[in-house]
PDB file of C-alpha atoms in Angstrom:
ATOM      1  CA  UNK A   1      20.570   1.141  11.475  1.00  0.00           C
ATOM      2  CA  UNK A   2      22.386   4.350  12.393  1.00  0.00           C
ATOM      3  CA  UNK A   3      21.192   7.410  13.846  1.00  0.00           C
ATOM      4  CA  UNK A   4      23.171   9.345  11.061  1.00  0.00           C
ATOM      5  CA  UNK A   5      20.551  10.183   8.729  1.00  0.00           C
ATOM      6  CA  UNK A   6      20.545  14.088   8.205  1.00  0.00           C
ATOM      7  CA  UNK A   7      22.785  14.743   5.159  1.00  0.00           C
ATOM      8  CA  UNK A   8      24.034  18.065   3.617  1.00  0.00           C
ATOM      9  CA  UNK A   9      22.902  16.754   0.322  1.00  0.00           C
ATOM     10  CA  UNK A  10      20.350  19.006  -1.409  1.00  0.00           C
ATOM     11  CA  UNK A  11      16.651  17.858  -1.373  1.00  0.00           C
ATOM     12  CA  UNK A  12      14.156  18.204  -3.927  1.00  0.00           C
ATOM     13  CA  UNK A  13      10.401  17.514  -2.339  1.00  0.00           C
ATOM     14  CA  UNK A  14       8.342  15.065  -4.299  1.00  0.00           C
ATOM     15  CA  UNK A  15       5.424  13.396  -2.539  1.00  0.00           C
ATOM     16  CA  UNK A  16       3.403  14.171   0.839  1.00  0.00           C
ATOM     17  CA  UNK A  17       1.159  11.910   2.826  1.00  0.00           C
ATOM     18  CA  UNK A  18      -1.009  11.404   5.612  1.00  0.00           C
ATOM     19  CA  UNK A  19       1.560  11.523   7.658  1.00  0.00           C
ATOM     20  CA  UNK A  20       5.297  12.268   6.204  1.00  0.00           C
ATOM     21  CA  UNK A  21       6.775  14.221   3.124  1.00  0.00           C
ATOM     22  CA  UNK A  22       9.148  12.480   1.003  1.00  0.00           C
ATOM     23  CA  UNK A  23      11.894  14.152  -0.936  1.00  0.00           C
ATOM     24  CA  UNK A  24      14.671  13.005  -3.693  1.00  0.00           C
ATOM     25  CA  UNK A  25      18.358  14.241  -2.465  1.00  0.00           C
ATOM     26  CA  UNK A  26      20.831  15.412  -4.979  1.00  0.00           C
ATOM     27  CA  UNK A  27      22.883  12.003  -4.720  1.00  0.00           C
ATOM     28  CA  UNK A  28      19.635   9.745  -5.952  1.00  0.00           C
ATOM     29  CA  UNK A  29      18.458   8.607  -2.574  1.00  0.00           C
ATOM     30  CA  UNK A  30      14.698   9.298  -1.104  1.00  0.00           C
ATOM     31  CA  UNK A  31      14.268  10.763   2.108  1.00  0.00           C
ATOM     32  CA  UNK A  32      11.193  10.034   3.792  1.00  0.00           C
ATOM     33  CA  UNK A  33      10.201  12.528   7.007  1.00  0.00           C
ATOM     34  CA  UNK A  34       7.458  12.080   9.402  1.00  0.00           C
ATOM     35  CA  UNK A  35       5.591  15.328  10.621  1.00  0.00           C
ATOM     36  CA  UNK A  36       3.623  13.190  12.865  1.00  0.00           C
ATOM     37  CA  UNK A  37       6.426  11.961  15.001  1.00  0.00           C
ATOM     38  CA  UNK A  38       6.145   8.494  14.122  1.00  0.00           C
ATOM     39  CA  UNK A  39       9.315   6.335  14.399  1.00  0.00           C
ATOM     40  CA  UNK A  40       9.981   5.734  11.130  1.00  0.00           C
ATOM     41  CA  UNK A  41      12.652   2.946  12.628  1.00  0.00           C
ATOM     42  CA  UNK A  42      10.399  -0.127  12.273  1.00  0.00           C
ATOM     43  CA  UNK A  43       9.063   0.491   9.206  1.00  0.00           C
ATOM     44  CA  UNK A  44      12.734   0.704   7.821  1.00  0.00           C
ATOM     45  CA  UNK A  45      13.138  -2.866  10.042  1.00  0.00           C
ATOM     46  CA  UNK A  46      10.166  -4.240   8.295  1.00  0.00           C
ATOM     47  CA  UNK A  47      11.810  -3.085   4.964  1.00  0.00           C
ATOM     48  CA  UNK A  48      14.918  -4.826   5.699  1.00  0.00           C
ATOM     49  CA  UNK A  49      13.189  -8.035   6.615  1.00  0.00           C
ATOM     50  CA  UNK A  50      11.124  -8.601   3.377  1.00  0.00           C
ATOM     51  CA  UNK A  51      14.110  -7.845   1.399  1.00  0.00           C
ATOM     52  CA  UNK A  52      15.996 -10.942   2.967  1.00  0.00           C
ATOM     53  CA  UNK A  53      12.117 -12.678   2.375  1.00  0.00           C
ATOM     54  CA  UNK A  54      12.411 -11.572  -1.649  1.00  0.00           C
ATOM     55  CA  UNK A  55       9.747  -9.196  -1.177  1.00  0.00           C
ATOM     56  CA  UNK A  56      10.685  -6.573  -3.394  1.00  0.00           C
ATOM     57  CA  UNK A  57      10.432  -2.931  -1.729  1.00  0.00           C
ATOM     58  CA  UNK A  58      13.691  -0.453  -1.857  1.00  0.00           C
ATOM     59  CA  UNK A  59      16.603  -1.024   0.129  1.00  0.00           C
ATOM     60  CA  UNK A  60      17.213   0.675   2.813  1.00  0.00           C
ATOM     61  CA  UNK A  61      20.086   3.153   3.256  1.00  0.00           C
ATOM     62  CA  UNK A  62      20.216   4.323   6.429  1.00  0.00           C
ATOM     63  CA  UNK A  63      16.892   5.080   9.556  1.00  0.00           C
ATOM     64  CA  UNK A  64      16.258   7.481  12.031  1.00  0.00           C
ATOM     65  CA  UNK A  65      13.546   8.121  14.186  1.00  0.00           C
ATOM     66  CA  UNK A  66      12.219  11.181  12.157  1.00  0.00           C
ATOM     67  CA  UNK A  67      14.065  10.006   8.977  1.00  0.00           C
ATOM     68  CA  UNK A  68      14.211   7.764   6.368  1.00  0.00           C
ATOM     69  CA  UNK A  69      16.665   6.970   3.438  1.00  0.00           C
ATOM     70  CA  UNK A  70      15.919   4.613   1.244  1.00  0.00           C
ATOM     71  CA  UNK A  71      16.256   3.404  -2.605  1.00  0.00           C
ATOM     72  CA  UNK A  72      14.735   5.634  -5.317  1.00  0.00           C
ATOM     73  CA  UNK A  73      12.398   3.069  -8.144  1.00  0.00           C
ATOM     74  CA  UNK A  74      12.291   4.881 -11.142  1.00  0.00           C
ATOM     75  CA  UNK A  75       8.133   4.288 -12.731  1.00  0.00           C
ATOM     76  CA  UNK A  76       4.725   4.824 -12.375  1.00  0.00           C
ATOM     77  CA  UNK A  77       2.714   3.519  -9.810  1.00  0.00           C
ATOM     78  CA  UNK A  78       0.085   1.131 -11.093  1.00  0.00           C
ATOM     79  CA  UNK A  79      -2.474   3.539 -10.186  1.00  0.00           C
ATOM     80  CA  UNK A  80      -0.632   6.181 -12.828  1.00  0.00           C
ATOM     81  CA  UNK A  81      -0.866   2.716 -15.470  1.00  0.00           C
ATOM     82  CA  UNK A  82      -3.827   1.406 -15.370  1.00  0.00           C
ATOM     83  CA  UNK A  83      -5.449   5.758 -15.437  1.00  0.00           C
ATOM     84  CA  UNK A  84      -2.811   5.780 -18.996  1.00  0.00           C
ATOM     85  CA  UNK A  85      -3.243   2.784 -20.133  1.00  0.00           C
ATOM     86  CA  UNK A  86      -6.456   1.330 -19.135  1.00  0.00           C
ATOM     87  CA  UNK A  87      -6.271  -1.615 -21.541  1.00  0.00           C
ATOM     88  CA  UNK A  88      -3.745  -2.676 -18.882  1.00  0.00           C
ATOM     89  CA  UNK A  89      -6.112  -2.959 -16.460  1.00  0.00           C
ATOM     90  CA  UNK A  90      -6.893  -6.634 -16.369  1.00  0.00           C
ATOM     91  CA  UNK A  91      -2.702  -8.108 -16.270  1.00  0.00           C
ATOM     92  CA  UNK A  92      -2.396  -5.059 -13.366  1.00  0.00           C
ATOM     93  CA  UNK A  93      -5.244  -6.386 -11.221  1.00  0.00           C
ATOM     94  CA  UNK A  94      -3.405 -10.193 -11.381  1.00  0.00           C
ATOM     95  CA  UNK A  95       0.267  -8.656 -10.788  1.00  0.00           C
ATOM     96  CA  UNK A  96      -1.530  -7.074  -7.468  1.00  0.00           C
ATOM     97  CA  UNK A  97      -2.884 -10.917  -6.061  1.00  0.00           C
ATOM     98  CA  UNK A  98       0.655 -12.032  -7.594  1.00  0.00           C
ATOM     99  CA  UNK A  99       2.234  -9.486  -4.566  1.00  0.00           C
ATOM    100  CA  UNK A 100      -0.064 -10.772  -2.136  1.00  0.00           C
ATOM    101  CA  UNK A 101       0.077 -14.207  -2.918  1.00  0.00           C
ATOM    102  CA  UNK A 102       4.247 -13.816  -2.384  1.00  0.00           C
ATOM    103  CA  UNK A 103       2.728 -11.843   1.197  1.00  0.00           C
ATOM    104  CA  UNK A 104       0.688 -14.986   2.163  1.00  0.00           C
ATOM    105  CA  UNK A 105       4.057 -17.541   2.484  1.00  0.00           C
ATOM    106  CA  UNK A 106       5.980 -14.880   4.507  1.00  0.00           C
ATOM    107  CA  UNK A 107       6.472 -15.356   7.886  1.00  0.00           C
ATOM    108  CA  UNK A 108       4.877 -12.562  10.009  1.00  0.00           C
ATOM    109  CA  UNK A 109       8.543 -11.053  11.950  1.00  0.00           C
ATOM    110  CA  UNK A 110       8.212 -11.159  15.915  1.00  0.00           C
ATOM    111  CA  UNK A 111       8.628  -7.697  16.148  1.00  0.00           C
ATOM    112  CA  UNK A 112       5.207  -6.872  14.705  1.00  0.00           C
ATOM    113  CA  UNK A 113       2.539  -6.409  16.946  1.00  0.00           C
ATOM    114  CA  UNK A 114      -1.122  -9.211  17.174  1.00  0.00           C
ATOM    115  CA  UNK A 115      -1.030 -12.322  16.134  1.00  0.00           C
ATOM    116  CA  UNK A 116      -1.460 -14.030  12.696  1.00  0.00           C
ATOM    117  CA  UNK A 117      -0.262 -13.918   9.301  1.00  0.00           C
ATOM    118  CA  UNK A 118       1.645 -10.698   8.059  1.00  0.00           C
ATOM    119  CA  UNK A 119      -0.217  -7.889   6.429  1.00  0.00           C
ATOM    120  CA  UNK A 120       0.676  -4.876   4.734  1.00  0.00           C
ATOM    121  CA  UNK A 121      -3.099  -2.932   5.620  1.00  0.00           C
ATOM    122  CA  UNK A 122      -2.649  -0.766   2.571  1.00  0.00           C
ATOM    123  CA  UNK A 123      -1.729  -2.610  -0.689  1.00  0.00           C
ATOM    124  CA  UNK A 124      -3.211  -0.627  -3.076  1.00  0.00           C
ATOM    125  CA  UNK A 125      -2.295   0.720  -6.711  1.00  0.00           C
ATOM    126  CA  UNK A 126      -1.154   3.627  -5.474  1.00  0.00           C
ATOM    127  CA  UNK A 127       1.565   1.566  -3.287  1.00  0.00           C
ATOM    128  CA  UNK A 128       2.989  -0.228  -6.131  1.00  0.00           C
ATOM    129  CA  UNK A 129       5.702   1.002  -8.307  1.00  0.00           C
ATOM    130  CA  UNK A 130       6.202  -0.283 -11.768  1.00  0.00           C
ATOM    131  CA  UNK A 131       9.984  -0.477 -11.687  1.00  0.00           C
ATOM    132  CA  UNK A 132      12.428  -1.278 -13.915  1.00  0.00           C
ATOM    133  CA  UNK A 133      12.675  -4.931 -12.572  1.00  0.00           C
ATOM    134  CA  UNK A 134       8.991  -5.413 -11.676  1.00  0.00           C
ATOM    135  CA  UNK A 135       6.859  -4.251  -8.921  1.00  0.00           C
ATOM    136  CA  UNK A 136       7.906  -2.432  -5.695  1.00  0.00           C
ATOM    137  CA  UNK A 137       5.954  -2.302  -3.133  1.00  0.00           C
ATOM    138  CA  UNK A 138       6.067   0.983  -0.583  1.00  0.00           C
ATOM    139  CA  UNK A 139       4.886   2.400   2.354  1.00  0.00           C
ATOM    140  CA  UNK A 140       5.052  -0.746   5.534  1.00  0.00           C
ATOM    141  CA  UNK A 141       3.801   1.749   7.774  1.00  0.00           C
ATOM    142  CA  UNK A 142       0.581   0.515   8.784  1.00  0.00           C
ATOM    143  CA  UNK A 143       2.274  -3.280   8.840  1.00  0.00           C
ATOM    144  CA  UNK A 144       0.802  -5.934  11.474  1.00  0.00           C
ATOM    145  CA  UNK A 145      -0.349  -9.295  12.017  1.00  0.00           C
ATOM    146  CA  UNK A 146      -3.521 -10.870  11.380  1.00  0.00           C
ATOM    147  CA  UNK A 147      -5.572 -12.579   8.611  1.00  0.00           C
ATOM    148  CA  UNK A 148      -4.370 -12.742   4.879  1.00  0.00           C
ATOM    149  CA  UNK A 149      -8.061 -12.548   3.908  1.00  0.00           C
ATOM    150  CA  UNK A 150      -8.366  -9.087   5.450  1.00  0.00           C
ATOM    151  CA  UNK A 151      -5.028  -7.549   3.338  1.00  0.00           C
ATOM    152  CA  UNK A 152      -6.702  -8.859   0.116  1.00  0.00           C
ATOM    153  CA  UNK A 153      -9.993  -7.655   1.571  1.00  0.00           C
ATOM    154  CA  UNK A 154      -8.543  -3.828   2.086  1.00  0.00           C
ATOM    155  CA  UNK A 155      -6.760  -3.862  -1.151  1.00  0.00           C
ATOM    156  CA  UNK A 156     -10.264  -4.109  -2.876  1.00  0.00           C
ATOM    157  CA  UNK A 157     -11.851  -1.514  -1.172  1.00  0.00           C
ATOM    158  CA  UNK A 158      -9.212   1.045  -1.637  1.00  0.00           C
ATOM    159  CA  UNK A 159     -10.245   0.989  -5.280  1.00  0.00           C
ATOM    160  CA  UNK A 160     -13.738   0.197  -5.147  1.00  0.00           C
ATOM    161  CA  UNK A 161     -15.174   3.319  -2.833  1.00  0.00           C
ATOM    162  CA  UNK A 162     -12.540   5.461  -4.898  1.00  0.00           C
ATOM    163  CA  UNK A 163     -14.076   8.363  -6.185  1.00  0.00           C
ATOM    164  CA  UNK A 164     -13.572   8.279 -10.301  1.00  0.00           C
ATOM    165  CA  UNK A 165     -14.732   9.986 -13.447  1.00  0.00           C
ATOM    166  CA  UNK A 166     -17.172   8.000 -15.385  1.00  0.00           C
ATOM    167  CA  UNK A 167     -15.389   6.854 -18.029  1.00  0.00           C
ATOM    168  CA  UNK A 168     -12.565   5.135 -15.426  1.00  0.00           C
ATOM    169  CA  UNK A 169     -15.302   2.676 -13.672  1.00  0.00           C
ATOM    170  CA  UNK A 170     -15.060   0.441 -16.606  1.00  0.00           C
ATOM    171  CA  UNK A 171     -11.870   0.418 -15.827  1.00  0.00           C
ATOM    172  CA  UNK A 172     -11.718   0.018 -11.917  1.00  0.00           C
ATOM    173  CA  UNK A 173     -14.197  -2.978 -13.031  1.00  0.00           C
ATOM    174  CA  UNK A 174     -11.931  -5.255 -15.020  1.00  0.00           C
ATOM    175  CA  UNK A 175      -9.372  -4.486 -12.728  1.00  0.00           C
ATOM    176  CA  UNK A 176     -10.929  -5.622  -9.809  1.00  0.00           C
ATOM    177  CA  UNK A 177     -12.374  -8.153 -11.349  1.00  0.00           C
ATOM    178  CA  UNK A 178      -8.920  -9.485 -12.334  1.00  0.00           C
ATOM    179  CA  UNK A 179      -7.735  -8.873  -9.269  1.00  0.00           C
ATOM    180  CA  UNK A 180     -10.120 -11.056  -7.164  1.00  0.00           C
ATOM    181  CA  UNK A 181     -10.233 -13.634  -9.391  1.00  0.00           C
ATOM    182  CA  UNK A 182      -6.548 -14.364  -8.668  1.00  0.00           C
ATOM    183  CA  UNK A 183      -6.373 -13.734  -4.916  1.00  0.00           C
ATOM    184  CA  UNK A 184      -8.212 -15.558  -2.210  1.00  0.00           C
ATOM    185  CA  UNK A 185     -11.565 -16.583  -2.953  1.00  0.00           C
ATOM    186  CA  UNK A 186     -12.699 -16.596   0.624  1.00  0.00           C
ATOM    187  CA  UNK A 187     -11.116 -12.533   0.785  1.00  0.00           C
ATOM    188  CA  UNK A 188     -15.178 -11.471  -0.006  1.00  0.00           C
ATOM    189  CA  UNK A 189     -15.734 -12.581   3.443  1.00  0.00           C
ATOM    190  CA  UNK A 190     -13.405  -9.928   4.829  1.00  0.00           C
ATOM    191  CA  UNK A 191     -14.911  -6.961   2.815  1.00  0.00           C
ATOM    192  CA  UNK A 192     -17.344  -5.601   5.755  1.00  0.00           C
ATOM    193  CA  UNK A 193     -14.120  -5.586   8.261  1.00  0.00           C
ATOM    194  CA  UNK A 194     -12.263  -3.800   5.614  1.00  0.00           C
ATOM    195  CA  UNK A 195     -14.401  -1.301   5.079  1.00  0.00           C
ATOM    196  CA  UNK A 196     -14.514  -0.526   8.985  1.00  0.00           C
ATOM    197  CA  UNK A 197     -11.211  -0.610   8.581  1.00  0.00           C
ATOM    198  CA  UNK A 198     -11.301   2.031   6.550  1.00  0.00           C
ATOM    199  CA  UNK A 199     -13.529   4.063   7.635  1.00  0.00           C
ATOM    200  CA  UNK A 200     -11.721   4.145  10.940  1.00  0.00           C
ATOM    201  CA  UNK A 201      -8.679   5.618   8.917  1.00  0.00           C
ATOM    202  CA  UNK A 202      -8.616   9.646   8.581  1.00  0.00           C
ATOM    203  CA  UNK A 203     -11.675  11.845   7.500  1.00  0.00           C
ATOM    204  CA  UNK A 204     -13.972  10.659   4.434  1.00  0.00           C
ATOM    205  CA  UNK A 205     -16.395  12.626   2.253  1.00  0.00           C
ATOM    206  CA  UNK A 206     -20.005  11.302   2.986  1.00  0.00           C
ATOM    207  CA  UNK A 207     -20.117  10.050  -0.488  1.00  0.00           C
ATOM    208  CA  UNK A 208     -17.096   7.626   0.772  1.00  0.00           C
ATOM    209  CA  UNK A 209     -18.942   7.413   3.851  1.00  0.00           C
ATOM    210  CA  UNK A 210     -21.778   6.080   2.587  1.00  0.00           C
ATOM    211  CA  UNK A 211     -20.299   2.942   0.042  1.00  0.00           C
ATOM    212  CA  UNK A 212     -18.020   2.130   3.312  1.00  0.00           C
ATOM    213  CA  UNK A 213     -21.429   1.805   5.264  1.00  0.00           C
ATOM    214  CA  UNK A 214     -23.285  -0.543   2.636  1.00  0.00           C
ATOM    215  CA  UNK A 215     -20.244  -2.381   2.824  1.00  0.00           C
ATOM    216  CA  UNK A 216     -20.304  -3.312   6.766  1.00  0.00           C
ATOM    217  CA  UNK A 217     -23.831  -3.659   6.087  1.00  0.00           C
ATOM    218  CA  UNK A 218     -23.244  -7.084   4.200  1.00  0.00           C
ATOM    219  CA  UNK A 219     -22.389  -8.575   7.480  1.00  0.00           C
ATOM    220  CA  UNK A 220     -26.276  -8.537   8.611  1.00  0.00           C
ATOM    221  CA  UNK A 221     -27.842 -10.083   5.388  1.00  0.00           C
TER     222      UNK A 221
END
């Protein structure tokens, strides 16, 4: 990686989170920032990694600490399907075991912190893009060792405690149905940790609150 990330090129802003903005420059290529001051350095070494693994997430361009430029994947997330097309819902929940199932044969890199198994900590829908040559998956951020179950484990409560309209809990159901019937069986045993997990991570309405907490209740029944 070089430190020469800044370019003249013009920037057009199209996503913030938790912790960075990302923009599109004029010459195709994403630029993600941190406003946290996180080095965004070993996420772009994680990056690199699964791409010589065959995990697909975009190359990377170029990393700085503050900055990085990576490939732009045209598509919807697989949140963005399965809310448009919710009869999609069931082949979306197996394509997101299918990623982690490709997760649990990769080697965890040395450079990551623990021990165990690699995980990605926030493999959700809305990390998943729908690209023109199958899924991506984004944002390695929160990447670290420990057990498989657990990734699987977090993935499912992302969508399950996620606040949604009536009519899209049908929905969320046959998704997450699909989805767990494809992953790790044993992953239900992870679900209280998860949820700590969770609620550990950034501020939560009480309603969120409150399905988080009968959730890390299962582990005294």
């Amino acid at each position: 990686m070089t430190a020469g990330v800044r370019s003249v090129a013009q920037r057009q802003h199209l996503a913030s989170g938790q912790d960075s903005d990302v923009f599109i420059r004029s010459d195709g290529l994403l630029v993600k920032r941190t406003r946290t001051g996180r080095d965004l350095r070993r996420e772009a070494e994680m990056m690199v990694y699964l791409s010589g693994c065959g995990i697909p997430v975009p190359r990377v361009h170029d990393a700085a600490r503050d900055e990085l430029v990576m490939q732009y994947v045209p598509g919807p997330r697989m949140s963005e399907e399965i809310g448009r097309k919710p009869w999609f819902a069931g082949g979306l929940g197996k394509e997101l075991a299918d990623l982690h199932r490709r997760l649990d044969v990769i080697p965890a890199p040395d450079f990551l912190s623990g021990e165990g198994d690699l995980l990605h900590l926030d493999l959700h829908p809305g990390n998943v893009v729908l690209g023109p040559e199958g899924p991506v998956v984004l944002d390695w951020a929160s990447a670290t060792k420990g057990d498989r179950r657990l990734d699987v484990a977090l993935s499912w409560v992302s969508l399950a405690v996620a606040s949604l309209a009536p009519v899209k809990k049908l929905t969320r159901w046959r998704f997450l149905r699909s989805f767990m019937a494809n992953a790790d069986p044993l992953a239900v045993e992870a679900i209280p940790e998860a949820a700590r997990i969770r609620l550990g991570r950034h501020d939560r309405d009480p309603r969120e609150r409150a399905v988080l907490q009968r959730l890390m209740d299962r582990d005294r029944h």
